[in-house]
Structure formats: C-alpha cells, structure tokens
N, CA and C atoms as an extended XYZ file, in Angstrom:
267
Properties=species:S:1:pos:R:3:atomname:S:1:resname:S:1:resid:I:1 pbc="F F F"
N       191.183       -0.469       78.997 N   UNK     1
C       190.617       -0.595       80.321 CA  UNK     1
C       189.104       -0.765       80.196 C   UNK     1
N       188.412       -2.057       81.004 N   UNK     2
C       187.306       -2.013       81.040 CA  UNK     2
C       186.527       -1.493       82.195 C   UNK     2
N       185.275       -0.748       81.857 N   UNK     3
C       184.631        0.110       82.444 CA  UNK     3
C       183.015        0.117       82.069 C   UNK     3
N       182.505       -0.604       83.728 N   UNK     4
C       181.327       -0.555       83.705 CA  UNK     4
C       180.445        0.347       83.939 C   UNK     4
N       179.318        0.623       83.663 N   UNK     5
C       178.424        2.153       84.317 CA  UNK     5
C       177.276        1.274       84.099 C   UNK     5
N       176.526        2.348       85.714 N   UNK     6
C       175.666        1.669       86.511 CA  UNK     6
C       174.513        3.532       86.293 C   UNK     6
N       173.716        3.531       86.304 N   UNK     7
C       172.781        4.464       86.517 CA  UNK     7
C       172.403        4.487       87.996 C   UNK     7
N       172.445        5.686       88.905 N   UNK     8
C       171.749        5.958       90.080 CA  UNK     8
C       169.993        5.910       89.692 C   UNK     8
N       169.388        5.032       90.466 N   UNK     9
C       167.911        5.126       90.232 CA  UNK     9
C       167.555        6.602       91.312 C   UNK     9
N       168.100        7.202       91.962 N   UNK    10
C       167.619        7.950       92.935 CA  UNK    10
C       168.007        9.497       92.145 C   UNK    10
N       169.279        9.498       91.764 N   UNK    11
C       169.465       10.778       90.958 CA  UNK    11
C       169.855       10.536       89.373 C   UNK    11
N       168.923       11.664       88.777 N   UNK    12
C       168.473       11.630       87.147 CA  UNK    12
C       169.721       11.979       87.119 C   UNK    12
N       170.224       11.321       85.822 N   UNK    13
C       171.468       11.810       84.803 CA  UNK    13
C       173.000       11.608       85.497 C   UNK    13
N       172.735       10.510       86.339 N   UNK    14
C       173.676       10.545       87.051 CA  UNK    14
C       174.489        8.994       87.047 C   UNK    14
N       175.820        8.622       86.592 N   UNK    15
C       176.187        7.664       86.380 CA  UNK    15
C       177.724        7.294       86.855 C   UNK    15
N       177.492        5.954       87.410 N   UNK    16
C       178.789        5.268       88.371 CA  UNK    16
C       179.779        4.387       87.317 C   UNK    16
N       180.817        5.027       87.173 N   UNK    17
C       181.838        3.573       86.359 CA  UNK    17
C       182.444        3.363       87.069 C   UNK    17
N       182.750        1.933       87.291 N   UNK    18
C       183.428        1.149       88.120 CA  UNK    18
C       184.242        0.263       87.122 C   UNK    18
N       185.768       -0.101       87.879 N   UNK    19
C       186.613       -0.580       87.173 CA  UNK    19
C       186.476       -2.211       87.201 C   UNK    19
N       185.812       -2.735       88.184 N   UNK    20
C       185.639       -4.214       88.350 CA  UNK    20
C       183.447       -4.008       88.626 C   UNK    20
N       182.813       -5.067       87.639 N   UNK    21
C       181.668       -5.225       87.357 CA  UNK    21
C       181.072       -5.614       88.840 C   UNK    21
N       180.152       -4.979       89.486 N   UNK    22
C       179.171       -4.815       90.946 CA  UNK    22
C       179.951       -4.911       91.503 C   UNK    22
N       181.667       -3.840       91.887 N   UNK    23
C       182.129       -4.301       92.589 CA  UNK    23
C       181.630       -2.250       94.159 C   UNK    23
N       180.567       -2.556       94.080 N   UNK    24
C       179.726       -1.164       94.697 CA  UNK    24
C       180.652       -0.914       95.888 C   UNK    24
N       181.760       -1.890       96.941 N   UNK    25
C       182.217       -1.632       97.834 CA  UNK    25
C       183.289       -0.716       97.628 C   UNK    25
N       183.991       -0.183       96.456 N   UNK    26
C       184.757        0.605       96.335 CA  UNK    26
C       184.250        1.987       96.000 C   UNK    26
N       183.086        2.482       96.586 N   UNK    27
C       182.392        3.516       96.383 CA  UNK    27
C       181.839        3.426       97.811 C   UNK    27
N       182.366        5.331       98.402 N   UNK    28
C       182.087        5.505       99.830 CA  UNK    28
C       180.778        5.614      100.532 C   UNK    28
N       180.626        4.673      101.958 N   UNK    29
C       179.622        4.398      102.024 CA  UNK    29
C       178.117        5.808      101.972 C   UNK    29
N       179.070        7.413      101.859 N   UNK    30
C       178.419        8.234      101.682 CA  UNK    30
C       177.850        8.451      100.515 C   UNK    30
N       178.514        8.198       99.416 N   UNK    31
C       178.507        8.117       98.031 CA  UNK    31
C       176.721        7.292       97.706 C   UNK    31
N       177.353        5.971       98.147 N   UNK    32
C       176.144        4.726       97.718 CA  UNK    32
C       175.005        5.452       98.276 C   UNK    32
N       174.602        5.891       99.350 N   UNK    33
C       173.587        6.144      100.177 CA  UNK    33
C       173.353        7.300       99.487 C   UNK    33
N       173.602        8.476       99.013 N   UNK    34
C       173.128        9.528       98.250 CA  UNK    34
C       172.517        8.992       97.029 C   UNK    34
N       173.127        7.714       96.070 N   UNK    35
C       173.027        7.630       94.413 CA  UNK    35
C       172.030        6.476       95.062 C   UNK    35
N       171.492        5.958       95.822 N   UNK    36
C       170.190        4.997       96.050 CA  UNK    36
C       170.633        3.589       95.180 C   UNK    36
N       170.086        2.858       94.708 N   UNK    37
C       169.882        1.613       94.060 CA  UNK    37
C       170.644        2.299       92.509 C   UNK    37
N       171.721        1.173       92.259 N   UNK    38
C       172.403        1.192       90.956 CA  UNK    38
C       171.924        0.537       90.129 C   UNK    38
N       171.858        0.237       88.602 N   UNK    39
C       171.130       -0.362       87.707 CA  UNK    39
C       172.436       -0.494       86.421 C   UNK    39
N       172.657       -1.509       86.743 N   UNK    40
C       174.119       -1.500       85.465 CA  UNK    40
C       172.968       -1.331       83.976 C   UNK    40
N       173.977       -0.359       82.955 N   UNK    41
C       173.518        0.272       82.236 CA  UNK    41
C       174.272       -0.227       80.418 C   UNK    41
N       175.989       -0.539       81.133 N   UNK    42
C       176.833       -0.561       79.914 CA  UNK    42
C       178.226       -0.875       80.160 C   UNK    42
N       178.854       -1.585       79.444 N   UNK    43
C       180.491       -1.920       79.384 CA  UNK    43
C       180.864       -1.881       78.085 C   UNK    43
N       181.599       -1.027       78.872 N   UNK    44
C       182.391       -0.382       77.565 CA  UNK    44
C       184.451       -0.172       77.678 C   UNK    44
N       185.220       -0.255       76.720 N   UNK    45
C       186.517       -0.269       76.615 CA  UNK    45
C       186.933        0.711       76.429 C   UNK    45
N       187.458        1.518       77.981 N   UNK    46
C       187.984        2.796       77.498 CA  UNK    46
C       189.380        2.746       76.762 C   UNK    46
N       189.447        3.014       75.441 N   UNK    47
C       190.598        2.686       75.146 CA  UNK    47
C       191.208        3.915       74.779 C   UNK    47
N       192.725        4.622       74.912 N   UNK    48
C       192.371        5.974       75.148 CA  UNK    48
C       192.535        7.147       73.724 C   UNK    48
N       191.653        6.298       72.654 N   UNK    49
C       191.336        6.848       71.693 CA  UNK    49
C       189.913        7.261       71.943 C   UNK    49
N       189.218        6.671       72.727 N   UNK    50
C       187.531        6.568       73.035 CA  UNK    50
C       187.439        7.659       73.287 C   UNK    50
N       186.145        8.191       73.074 N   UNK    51
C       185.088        9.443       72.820 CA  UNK    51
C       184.058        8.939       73.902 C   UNK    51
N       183.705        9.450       75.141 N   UNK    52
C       182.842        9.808       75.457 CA  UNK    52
C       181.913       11.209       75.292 C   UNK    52
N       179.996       10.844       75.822 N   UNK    53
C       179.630       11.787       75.077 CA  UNK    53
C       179.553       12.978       76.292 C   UNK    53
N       179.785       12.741       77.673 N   UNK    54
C       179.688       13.607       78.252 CA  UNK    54
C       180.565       13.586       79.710 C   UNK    54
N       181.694       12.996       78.719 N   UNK    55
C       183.049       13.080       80.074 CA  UNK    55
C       183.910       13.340       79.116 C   UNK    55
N       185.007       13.423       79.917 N   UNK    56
C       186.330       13.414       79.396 CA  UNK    56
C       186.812       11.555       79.969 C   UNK    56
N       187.065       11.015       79.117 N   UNK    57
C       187.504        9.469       78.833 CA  UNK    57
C       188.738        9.313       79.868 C   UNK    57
N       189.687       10.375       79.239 N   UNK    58
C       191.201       10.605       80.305 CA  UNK    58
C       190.898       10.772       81.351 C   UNK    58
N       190.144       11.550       82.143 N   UNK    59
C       189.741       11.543       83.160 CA  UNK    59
C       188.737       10.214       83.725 C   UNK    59
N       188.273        9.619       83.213 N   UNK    60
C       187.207        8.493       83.507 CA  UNK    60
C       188.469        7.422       83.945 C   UNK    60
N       189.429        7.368       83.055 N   UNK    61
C       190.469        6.073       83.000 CA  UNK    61
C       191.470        6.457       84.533 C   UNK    61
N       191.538        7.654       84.444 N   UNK    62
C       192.711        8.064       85.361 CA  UNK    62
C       191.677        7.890       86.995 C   UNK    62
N       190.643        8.220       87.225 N   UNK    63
C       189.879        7.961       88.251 CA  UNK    63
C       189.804        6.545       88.518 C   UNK    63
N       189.301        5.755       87.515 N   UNK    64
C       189.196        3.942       87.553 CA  UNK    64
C       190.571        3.276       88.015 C   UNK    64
N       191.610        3.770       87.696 N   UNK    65
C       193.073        3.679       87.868 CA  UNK    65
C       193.357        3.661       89.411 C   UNK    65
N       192.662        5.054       90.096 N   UNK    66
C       193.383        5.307       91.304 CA  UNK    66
C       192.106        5.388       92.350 C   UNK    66
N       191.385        5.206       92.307 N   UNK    67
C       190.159        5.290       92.977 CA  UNK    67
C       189.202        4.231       92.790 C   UNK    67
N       189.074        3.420       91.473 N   UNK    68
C       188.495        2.584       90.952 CA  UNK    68
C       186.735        2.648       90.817 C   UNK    68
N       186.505        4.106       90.670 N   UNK    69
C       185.177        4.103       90.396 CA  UNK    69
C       185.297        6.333       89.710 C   UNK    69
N       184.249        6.518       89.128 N   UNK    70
C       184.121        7.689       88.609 CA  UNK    70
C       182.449        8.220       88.827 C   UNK    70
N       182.211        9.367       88.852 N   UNK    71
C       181.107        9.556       89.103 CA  UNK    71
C       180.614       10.499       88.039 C   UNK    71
N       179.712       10.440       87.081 N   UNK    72
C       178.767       11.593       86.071 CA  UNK    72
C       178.234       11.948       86.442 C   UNK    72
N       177.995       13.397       86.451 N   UNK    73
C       176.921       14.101       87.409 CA  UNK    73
C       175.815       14.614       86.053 C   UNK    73
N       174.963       14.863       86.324 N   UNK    74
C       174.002       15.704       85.188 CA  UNK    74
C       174.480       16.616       84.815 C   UNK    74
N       174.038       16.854       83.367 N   UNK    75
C       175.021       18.464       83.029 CA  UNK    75
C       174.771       19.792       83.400 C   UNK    75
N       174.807       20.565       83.558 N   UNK    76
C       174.388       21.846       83.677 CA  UNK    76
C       173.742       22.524       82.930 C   UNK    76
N       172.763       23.083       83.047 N   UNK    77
C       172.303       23.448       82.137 CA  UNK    77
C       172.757       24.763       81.143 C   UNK    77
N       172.324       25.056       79.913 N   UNK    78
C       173.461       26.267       79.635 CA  UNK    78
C       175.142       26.244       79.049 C   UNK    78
N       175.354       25.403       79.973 N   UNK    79
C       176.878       25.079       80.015 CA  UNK    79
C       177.115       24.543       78.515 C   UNK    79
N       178.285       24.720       78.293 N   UNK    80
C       178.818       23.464       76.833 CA  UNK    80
C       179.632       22.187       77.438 C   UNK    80
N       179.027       20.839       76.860 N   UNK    81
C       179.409       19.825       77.508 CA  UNK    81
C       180.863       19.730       78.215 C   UNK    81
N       181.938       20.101       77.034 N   UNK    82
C       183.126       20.214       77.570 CA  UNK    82
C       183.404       20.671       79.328 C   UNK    82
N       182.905       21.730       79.176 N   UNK    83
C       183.234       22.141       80.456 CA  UNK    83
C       181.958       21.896       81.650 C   UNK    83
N       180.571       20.988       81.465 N   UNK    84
C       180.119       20.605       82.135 CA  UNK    84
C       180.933       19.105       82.985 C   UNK    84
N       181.710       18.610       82.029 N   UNK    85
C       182.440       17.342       82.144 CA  UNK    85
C       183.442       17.482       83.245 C   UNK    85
N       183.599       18.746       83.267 N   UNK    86
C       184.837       18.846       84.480 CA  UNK    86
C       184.663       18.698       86.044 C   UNK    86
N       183.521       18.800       86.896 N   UNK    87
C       183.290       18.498       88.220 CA  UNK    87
C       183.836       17.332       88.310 C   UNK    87
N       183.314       16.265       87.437 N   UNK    88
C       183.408       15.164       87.881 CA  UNK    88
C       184.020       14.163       88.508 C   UNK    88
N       183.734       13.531       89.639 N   UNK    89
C       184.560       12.912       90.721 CA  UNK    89
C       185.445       11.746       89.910 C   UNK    89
C-alpha cells in the first residue's frame, strides 16, 4: 500500500498520510483547519513488513484502508515511542 505524508506547517511534529497523493478532501473539514497548510514530505510503501519510526505501520495501513488518511501526532514527552504511537487517529 502506498502512502503519502504531508507535514502540518501549523503544528510541529505532526504528520498526515493519505492513501491517494493531495487527495486533502478526505480529511475533515475540522481536521484541515486545525493542521493549517500541508507540505508533502514522503512516499513511502507500507508493506506490512515496514518499520515505522514512530507509528505502528498496522495501524497506519488499517486507517488508509478505512478512512483513507492517518494522523501523527508529536510524541509525548517521557513516554517510550511504542506507546506514544497509540493515540493516533
């Protein structure tokens, strides 16, 4: 599965994958208006051997699947990545 990510210019550390490239209308119009101006960043093949460094991949694929977009939030601080990875929309 291919999977693009876009950086929020408005919030630090914060990143949009979308399952189809600028396709921003499948992200709620509450969503867009909080994360400000997107800045595509990277495409990448989740393939579901893939290692991300601060998600869970299964979860990235299974969101793109049924929702068609995923959201990274910044990590927490303190936290260990693993379980900072889990909010995520």
């Amino acid at each position: 599965m291919q999977a693009y990510v876009y950086k929020s210019l408005r919030k630090a550390d914060t990143y949009v994958f979308l399952s189809a490239r600028d396709d921003f209308a499948r992200l709620p119009e509450a969503v867009r208006q909080q994360l400000g101006a997107l800045q595509f960043v990277l495409e990448v093949e989740l393939s579901p051997g893939r290692k991300l460094a601060r998600a869970d991949a299964a979860a990235v694929r299974e969101n793109l699947g049924s929702r068609g977009f995923h959201i990274q939030f910044p990590p927490v601080p303190g936290m260990p990545v693993a379980e900072a990875a889990q909010p995520d929309a």
